[in-house]
Short mmCIF file of C-alpha atoms in Angstrom, two decimals:
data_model
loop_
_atom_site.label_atom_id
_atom_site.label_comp_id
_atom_site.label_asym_id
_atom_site.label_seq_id
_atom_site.Cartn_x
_atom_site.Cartn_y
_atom_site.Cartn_z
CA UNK A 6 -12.55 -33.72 52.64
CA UNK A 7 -13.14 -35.43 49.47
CA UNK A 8 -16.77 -34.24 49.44
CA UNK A 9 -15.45 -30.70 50.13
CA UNK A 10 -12.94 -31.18 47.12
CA UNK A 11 -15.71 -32.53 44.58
CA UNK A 12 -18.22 -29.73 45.38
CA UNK A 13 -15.54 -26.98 44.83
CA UNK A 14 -14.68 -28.99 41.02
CA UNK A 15 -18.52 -29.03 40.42
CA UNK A 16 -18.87 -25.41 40.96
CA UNK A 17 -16.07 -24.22 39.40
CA UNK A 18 -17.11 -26.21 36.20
CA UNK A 19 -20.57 -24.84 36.54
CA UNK A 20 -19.32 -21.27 36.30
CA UNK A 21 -16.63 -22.23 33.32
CA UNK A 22 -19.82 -23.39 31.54
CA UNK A 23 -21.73 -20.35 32.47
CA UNK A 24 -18.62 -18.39 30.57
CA UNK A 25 -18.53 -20.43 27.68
CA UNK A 26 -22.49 -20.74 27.27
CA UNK A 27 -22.38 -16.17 27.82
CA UNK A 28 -19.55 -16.42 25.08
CA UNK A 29 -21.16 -18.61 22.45
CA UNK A 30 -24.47 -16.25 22.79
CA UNK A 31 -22.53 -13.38 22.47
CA UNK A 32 -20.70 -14.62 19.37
CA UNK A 33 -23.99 -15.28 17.60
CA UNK A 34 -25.13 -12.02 18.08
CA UNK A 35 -22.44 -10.16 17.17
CA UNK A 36 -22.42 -12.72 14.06
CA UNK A 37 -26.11 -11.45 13.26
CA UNK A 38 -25.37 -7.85 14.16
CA UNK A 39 -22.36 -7.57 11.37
CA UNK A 40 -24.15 -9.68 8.78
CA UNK A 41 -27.06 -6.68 9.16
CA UNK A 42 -24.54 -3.90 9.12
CA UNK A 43 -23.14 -5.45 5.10
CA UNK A 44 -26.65 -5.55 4.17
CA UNK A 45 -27.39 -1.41 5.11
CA UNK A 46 -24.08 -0.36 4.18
CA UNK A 47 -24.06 -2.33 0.73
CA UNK A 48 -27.09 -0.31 0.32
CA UNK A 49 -25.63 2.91 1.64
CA UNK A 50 -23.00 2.28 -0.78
CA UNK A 51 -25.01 2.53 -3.79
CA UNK A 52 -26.46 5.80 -2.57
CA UNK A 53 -22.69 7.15 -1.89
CA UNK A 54 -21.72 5.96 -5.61
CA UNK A 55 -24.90 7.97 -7.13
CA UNK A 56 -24.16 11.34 -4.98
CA UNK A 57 -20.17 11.07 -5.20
CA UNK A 58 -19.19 9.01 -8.20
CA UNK A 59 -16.95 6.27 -7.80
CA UNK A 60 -13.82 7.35 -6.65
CA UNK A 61 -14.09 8.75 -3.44
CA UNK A 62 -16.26 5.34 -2.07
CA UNK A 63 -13.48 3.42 -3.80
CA UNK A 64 -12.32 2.74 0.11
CA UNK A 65 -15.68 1.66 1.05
CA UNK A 66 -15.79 -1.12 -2.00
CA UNK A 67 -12.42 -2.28 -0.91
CA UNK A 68 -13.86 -2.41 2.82
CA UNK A 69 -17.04 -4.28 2.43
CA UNK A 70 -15.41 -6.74 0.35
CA UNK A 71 -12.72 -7.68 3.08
CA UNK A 72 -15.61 -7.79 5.64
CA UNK A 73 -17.30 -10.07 3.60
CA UNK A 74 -14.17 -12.16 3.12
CA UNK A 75 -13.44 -12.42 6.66
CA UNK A 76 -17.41 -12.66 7.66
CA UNK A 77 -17.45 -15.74 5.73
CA UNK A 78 -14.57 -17.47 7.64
CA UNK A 79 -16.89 -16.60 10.95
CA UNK A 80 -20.23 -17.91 9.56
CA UNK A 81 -17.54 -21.31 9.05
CA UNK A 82 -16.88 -21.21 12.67
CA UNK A 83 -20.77 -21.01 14.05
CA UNK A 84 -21.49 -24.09 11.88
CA UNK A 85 -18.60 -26.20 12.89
CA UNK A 86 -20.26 -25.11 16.27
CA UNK A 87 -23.30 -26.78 15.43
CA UNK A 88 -22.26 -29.77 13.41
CA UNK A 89 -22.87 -33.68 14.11
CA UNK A 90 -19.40 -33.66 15.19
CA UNK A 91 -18.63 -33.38 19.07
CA UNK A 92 -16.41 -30.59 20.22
CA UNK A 93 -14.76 -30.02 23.30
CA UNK A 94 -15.63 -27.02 25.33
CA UNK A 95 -11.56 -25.29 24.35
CA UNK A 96 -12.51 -25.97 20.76
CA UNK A 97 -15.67 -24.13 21.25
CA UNK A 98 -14.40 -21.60 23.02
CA UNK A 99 -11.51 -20.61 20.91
CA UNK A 100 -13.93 -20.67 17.66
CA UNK A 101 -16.56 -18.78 19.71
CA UNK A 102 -13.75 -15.92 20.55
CA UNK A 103 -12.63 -16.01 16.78
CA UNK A 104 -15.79 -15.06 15.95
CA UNK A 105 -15.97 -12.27 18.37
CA UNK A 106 -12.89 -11.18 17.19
CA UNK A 107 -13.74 -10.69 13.59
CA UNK A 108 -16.92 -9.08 14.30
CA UNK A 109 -15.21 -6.12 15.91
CA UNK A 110 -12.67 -5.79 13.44
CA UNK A 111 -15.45 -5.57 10.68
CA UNK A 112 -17.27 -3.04 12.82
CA UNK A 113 -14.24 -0.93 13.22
CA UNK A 114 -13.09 -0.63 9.93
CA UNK A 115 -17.00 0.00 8.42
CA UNK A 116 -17.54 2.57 11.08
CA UNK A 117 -14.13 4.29 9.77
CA UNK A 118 -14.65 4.33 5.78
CA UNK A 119 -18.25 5.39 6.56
CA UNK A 120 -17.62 8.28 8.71
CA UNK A 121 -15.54 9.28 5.95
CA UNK A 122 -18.22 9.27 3.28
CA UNK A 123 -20.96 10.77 5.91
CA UNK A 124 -19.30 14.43 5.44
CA UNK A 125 -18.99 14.00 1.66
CA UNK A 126 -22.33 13.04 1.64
CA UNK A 127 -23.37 15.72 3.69
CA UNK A 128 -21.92 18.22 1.58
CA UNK A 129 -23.29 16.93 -1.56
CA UNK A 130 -26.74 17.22 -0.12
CA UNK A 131 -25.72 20.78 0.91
CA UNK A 132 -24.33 21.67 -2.77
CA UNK A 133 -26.95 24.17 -3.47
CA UNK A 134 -27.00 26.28 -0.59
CA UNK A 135 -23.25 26.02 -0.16
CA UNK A 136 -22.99 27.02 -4.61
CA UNK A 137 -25.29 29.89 -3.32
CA UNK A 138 -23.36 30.76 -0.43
CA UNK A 139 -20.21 30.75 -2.75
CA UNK A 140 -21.61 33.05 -5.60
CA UNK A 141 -22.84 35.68 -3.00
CA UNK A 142 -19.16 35.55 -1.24
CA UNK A 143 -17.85 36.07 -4.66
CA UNK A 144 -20.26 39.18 -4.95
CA UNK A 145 -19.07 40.78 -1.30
CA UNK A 146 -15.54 39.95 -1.74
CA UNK A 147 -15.52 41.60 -5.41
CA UNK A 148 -17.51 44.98 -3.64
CA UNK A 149 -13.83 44.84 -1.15
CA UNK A 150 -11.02 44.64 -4.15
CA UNK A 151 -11.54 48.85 -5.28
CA UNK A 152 -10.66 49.32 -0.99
CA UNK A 153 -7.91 46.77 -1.76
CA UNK A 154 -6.64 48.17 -4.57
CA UNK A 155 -6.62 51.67 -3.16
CA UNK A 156 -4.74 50.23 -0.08
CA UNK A 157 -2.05 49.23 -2.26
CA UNK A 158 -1.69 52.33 -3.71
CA UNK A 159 -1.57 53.83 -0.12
CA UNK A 160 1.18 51.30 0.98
CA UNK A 161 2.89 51.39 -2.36
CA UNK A 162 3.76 55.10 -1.83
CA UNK A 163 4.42 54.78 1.85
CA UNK A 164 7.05 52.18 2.10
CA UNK A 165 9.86 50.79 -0.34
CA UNK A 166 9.11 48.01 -2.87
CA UNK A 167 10.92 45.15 -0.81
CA UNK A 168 8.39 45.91 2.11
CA UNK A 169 5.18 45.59 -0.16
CA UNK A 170 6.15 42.70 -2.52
CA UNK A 171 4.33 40.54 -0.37
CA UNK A 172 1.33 42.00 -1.10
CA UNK A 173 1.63 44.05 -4.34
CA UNK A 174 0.22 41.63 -6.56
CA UNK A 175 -2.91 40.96 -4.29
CA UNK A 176 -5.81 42.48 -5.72
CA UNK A 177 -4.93 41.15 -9.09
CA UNK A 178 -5.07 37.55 -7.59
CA UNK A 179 -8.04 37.84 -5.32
CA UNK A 180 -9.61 39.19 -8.86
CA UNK A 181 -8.60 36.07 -10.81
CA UNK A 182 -9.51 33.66 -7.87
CA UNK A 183 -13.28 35.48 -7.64
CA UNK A 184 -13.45 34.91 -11.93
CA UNK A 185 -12.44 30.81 -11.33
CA UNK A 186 -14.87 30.27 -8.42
CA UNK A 187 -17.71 31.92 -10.57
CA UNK A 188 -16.53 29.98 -13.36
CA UNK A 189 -16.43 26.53 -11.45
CA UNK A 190 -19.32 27.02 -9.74
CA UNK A 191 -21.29 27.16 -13.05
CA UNK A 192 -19.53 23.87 -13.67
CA UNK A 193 -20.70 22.45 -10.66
CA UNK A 194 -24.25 22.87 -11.17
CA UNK A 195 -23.68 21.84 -15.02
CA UNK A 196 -22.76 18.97 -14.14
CA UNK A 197 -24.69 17.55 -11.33
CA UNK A 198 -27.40 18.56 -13.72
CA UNK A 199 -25.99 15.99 -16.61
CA UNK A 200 -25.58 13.45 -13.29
CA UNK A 201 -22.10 13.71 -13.67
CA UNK A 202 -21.64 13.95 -9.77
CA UNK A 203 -17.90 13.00 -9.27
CA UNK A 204 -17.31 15.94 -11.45
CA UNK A 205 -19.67 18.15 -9.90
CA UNK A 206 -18.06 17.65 -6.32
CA UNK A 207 -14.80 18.16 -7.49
CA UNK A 208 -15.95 21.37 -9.23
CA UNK A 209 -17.44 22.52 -6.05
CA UNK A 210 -14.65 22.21 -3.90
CA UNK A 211 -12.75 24.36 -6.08
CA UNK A 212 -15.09 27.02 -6.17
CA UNK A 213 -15.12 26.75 -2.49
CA UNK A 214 -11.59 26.61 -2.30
CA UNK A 215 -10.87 29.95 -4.83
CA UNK A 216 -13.26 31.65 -2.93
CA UNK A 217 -11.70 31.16 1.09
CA UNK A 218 -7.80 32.20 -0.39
CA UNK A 219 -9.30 35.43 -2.44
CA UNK A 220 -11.28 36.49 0.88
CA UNK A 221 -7.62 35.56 2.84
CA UNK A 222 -5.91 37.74 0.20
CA UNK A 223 -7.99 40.79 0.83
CA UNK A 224 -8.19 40.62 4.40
CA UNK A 225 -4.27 40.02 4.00
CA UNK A 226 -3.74 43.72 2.39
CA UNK A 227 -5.70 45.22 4.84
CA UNK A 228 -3.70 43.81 7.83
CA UNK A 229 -0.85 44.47 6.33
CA UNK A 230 -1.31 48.46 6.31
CA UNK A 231 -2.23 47.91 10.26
CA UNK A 232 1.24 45.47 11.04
CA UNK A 233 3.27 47.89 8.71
CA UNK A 234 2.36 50.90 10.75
CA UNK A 235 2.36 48.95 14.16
CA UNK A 236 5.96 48.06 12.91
CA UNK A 237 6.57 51.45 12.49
CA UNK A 238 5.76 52.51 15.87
CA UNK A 239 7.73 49.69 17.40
CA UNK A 240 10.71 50.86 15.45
CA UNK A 241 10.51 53.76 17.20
CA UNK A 242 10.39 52.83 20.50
CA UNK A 243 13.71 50.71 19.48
CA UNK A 244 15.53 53.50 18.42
CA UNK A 245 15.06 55.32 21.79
CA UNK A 246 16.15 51.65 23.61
CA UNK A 247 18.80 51.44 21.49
CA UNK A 248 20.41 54.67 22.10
CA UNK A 249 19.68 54.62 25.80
CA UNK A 250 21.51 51.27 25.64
CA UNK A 251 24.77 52.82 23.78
CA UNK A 252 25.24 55.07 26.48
CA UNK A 253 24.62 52.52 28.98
CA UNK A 254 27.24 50.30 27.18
CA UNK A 255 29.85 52.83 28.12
CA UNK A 256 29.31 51.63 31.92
CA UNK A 257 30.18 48.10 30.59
CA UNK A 258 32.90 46.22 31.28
CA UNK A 259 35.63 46.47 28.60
CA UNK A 260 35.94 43.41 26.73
CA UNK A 261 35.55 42.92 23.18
CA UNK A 262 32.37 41.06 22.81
CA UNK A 263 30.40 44.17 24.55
CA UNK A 264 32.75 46.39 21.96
CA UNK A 265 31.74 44.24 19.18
CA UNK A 266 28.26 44.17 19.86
CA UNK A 267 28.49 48.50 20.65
CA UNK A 268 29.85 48.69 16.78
CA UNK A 269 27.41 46.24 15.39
CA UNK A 270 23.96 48.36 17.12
CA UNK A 271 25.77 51.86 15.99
CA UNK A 272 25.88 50.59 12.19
CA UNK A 273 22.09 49.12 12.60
CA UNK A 274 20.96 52.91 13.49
CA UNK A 275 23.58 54.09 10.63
CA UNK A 276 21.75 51.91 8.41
CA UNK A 277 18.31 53.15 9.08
CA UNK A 278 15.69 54.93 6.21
CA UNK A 279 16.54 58.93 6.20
CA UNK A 280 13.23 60.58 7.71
CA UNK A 281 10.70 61.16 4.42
CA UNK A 282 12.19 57.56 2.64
CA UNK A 283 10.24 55.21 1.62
CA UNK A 284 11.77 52.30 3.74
CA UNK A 285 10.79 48.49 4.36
CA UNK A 286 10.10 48.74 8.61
CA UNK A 287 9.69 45.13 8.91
CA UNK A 288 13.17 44.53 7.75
CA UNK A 289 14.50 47.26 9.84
CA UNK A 290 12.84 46.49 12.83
CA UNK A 291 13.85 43.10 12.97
CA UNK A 292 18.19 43.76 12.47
CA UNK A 293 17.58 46.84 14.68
CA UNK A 294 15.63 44.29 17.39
CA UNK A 295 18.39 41.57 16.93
CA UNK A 296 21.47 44.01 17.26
CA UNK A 297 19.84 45.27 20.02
CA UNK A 298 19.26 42.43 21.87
CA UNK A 299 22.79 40.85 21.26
CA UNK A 300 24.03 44.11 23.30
CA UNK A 301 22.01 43.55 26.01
CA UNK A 302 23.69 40.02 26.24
CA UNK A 303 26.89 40.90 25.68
CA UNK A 304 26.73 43.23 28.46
CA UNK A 305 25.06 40.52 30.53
CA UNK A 306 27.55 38.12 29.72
CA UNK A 307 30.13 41.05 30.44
CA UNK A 308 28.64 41.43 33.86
CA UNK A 309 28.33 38.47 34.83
CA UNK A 310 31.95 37.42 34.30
CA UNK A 311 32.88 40.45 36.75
CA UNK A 312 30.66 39.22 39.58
CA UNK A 313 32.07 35.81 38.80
CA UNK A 314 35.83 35.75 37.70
CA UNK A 315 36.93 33.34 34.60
CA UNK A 316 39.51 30.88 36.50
CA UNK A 317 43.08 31.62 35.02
CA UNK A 318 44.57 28.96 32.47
CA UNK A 319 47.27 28.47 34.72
CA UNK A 320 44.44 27.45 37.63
CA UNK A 321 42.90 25.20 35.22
CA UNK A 322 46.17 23.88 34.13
CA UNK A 323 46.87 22.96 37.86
CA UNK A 324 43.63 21.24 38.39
CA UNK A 325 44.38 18.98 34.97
CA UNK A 326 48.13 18.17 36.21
CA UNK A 327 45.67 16.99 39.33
CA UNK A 328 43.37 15.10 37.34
CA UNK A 329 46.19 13.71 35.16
CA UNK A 330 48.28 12.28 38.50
CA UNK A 331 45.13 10.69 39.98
CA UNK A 332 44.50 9.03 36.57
CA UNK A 333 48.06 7.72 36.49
CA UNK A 334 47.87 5.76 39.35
CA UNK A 335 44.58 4.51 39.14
CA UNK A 336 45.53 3.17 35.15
CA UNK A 337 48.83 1.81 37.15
CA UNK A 338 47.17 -0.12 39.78
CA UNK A 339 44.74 -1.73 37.43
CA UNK A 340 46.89 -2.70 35.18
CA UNK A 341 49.34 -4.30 37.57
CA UNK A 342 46.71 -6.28 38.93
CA UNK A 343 44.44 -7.36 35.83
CA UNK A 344 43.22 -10.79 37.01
CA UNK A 345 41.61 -9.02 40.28
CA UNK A 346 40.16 -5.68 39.40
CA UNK A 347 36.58 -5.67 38.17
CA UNK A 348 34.54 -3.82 35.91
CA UNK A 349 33.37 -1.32 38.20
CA UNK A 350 36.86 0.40 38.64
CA UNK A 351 37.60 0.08 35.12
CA UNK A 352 34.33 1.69 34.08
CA UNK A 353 35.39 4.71 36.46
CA UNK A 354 39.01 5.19 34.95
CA UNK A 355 37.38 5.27 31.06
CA UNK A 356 35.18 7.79 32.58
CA UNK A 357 37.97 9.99 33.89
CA UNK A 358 40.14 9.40 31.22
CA UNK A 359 36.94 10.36 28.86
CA UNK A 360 36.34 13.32 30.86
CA UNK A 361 39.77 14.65 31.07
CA UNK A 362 39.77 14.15 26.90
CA UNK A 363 36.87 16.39 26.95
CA UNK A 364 38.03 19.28 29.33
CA UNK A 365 41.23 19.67 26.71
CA UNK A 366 40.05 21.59 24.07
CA UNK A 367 37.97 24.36 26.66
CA UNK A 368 40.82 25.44 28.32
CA UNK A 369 41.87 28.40 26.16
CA UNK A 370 38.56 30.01 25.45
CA UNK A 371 36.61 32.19 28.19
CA UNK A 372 33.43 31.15 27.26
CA UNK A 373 34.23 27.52 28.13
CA UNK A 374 37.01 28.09 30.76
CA UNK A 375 35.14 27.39 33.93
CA UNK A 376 33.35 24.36 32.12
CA UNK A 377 37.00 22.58 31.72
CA UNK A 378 37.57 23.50 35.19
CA UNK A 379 34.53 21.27 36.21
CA UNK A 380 35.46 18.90 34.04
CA UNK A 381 38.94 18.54 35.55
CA UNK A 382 37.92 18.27 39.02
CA UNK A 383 35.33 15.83 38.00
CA UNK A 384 38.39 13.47 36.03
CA UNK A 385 40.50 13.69 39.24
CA UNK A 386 37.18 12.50 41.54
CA UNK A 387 36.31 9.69 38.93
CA UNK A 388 40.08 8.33 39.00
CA UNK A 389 39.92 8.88 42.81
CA UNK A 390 37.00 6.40 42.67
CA UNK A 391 38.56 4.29 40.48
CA UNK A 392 41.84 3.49 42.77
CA UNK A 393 39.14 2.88 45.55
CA UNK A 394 37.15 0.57 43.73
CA UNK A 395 40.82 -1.12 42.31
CA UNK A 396 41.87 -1.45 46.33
CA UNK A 397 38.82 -3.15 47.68
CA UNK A 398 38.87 -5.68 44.13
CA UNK A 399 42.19 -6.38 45.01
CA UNK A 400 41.37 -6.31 49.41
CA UNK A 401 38.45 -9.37 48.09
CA UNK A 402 41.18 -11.13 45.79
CA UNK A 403 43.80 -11.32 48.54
CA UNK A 404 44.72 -14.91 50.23
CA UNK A 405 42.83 -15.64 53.43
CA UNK A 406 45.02 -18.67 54.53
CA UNK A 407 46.28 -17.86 57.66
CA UNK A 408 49.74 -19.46 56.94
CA UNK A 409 50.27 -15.74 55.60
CA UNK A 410 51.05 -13.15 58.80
CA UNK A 411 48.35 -14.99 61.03
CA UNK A 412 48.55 -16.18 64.76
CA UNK A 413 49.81 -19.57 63.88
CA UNK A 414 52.32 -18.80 61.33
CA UNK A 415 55.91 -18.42 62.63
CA UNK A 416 59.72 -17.46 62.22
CA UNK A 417 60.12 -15.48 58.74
CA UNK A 418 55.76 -16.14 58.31
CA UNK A 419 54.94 -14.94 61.73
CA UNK A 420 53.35 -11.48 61.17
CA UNK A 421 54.47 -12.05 57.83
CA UNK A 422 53.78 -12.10 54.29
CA UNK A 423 50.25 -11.14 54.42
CA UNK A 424 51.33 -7.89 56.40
CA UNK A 425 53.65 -7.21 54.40
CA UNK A 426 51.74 -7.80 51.14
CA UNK A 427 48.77 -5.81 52.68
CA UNK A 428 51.63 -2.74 53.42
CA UNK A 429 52.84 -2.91 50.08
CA UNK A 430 49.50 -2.92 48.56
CA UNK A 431 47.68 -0.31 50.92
CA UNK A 432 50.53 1.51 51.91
CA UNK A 433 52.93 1.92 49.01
CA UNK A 434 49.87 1.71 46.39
CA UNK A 435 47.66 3.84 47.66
CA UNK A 436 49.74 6.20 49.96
CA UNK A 437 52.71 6.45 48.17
CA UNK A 438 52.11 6.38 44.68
CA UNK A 439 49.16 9.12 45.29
CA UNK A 440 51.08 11.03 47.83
CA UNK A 441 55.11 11.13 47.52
CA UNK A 442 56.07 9.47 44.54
CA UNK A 443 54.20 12.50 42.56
CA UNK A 444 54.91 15.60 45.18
#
C-alpha cells in the first residue's frame, strides 16, 4: 500500500511540473511576442502621426506608454525567474501567470487603439479618390436642385404652408451645403499639400459630410411630393371609414364614451380642407386617423361591457363588507394571541388589508368596477388564509401535557381543560366569530 501511495505522489508531481514547466514557456513567449508588437506599433505610430497629425493617435501615445509601463513590471518577473536566488515552484507559478496576464492585457488594448487608427488611415490613403468622388457628387447633386426647386414650387401651390415648411427652405440649403463641400474640399487638398495633414482630414470629412446631408435634402423634397400625395389618398379612404363608422355608431350601445367619441369624429370631418384648398394632409390625416380609431374603441369597449355586465356598486359593496368581516377576525385572532402566531399569517393579513386599501378607490368608476371586485374577493381569500395560518400557529403553540383533558387526568381535568381550550379556540374562534357573531 505504501508503494501504491508513493507512486500515485510521484506522478501527480510529475504532471504539476509538466504544468508549471508548459506555463513558464508560455509566459516567455508571450513576453517576446508583446515586446515585438511595441517595437512595430511604435513604428506604426510614427506613420499614423505623419498621415493624421497628432490628435487623433493621441490614444495610441497614451496606450503604448501604459504597455510599456506595465511590460516592464513583466520583464521584472522573468528575471526574478532566473536569478541566483531559489524559488519555489508557487512563487514561480504565480510570477509566470502574472506575466501571462499582462501580456494579454497589452495585446487587447493595442489591438483596440489600432483598429481605430486602421480606418483613419485607410481613408487618408483614399483622400484623393474619395476628394474626387466628392467634387463629382457635388456636380450631380447641383444638375438635381432646378428639379428640386421646381418641386417646391409644385408642392408650394398644392398644399398649405404648415404642410411644406418642412421642406420649403430645401433647395436653398442643399445649394449652400454643395458651395461648403466645394469650398472644403479645396482646403483639403491645400493642405495636405503644405503637409498640414490633421487639417487636411478634418477638412475632408466635412466636405464629405456637406455633401451626404445636401444629397439627403434633395432626395427629401422629392419623397415628400410622393408621401404628401400617398397621404392624400389615405385621407380618403378615411373619410369613407369614418362615415361608414358614424352610421355604424348608431347601432352602439348608448353610453357616453361611444357619444363622446361620435361628436369628437363628426367635428374631425367638420374640420377638414373645403375641396380646391390648399390644406396640410399630413396633419389631417393623422386627427382624422386618431378620432377615428378612438370610435372604434369606444364602441369596442361599449360592446364589450354588454356581453359582459359591469357588477353593480351595491354587489361590490357586498363583496367588501365580505372582505372587511374576514379581515376582522383574522386581525382579532392574531392579535389576541401575539406570542404564538408567526410571520406567515401576519404576512397574509397585511396583504388583505393592502389589497382591500387598494380595491377602495375603483369602486365608483366603470372602467375599474370589476377590477375592485377582484380585488375584494381576493382580500376576503387572503384574510381567509390568514385565520388558517393563525389556527395551526396557535394548534403548534398549544400545551401537550397530558394533565390537560388526557386519559390520566381526572375529576374537573378529566376530559378537561385542553378540550375545552381546544373548543374555545377552534370552535368559538374560528366557527363563531366567522360564522354567527357577524350574521
Amino acid at each position: 500500500m505504501a508503494g501504491l501511495w508513493g507512486r500515485r505522489k510521484r506522478e501527480e508531481q510529475a504532471a504539476q511540473d509538466a504544468q508549471d514547466a508548459d506555463l513558464a514557456r508560455e509566459a516567455q513567449r508571450a513576453l517576446v511576442s508583446v515586446d515585438e508588437r511595441v517595437r512595430t506599433t511604435t513604428d506604426e505610430l510614427e506613420f499614423a502621426i505623419a498621415e493624421l497629425g497628432e490628435g487623433p493617435t493621441t490614444e495610441l501615445r497614451t496606450a503604448l506608454a501604459a504597455v510599456r509601463h506595465h511590460l516592464g513590471e513583466a520583464f521584472q518577473l522573468h528575471q526574478l525567474n532566473h536569478d541566483e536566488i531559489p524559488d519555489t515552484p508557487e512563487e514561480l507559478r504565480t510570477r509566470n501567470t502574472r506575466i501571462l496576464q499582462l501580456c494579454e492585457w497589452a495585446d487587447d488594448l493595442l489591438d483596440d487603439r489600432t483598429a481605430t487608427l486602421e480606418k483613419d488611415i485607410e481613408r487618408v490613403r483614399r483622400a484623393p479618390e474619395i476628394l474626387e468622388q466628392v467634387r463629382a457628387d457635388t456636380v450631380t447633386l447641383g444638375e438635381r436642385l432646378p428639379h428640386a426647386r421646381s418641386t417646391l414650387e409644385r408642392l408650394s401651390q398644392r398644399y398649405s404652408e404648415e404642410a411644406v415648411r418642412q421642406v420649403a427652405s430645401g433647395a436653398d440649403e442643399a445649394e449652400q451645403l454643395l458651395v461648403f463641400a466645394t469650398h472644403s474640399a479645396d482646403v483639403s487638398t491645400r493642405r495636405r499639400e503644405a503637409k498640414r495633414a490633421e487639417e487636411a482630414n478634418l477638412a475632408l470629412e466635412t466636405a464629405t459630410e456637406a455633401v451626404r446631408r445636401a444629397g439627403a435634402i434633395i432626395d427629401g423634397i422629392e419623397d415628400f411630393e410622393i408621401e404628401a400625395l400617398r397621404a392624400e389618398s389615405t385621407l380618403a379612404d378615411v373619410i369613407a371609414d369614418s362615415r361608414g363608422d358614424l352610421v355604424a355608431a348608431r347601432q352602439a350601445p348608448a353610453v357616453p364614451a361611444v357619444a363622446s367619441a361620435v361628436t369628437v369624429l363628426e367635428a374631425a370631418l367638420r374640420a377638414l380642407s373645403p375641396a380646391g384648398a390648399k390644406a396640410d394632409p399630413f396633419a389631417e390625416l393623422s386627427q382624422l386617423r386618431e378620432a377615428n380609431s378612438g370610435l372604434d374603441a369606444a364602441i369596442a369597449v361599449a360592446r364589450e361591457r354588454e356581453a359582459r355586465p359591469i357588477p353593480s356598486i351595491p354587489h361590490v359593496r357586498h363583496s367588501l363588507d365580505d372582505a372587511d368581516r374576514q379581515i376582522a377576525v383574522a386581525r382579532n385572532v392574531i392579535a389576541g394571541h401575539r406570542g404564538w402566531i408567526g410571520a406567515d399569517a401576519r404576512t397574509r393579513l397585511a396583504e388583505a388589508e393592502r389589497t382591500r386599501t387598494d380595491a377602495e378607490p375603483m369602486v365608483a368608476d366603470e372602467d375599474t368596477r370589476e377590477e375592485a371586485m377582484g380585488l375584494a374577493r381576493r382580500a376576503g381569500a387572503l384574510a381567509s388564509e390568514a385565520l388558517q395560518l393563525a389556527q395551526r400557529d396557535i394548534d403548534s403553540s398549544r400545551p401537550q401535557d397530558p394533565g390537560w383533558g388526557g386519559p390520566q387526568g381526572g375529576g374537573r381535568r378529566g376530559g378537561g381543560m385542553g378540550d375545552a381550550m381546544g373548543g374555545i379556540l377552534g370552535g368559538l374562534v374560528i366557527g363563531g366569530l366567522l360564522g354567527d357573531m357577524f350574521d
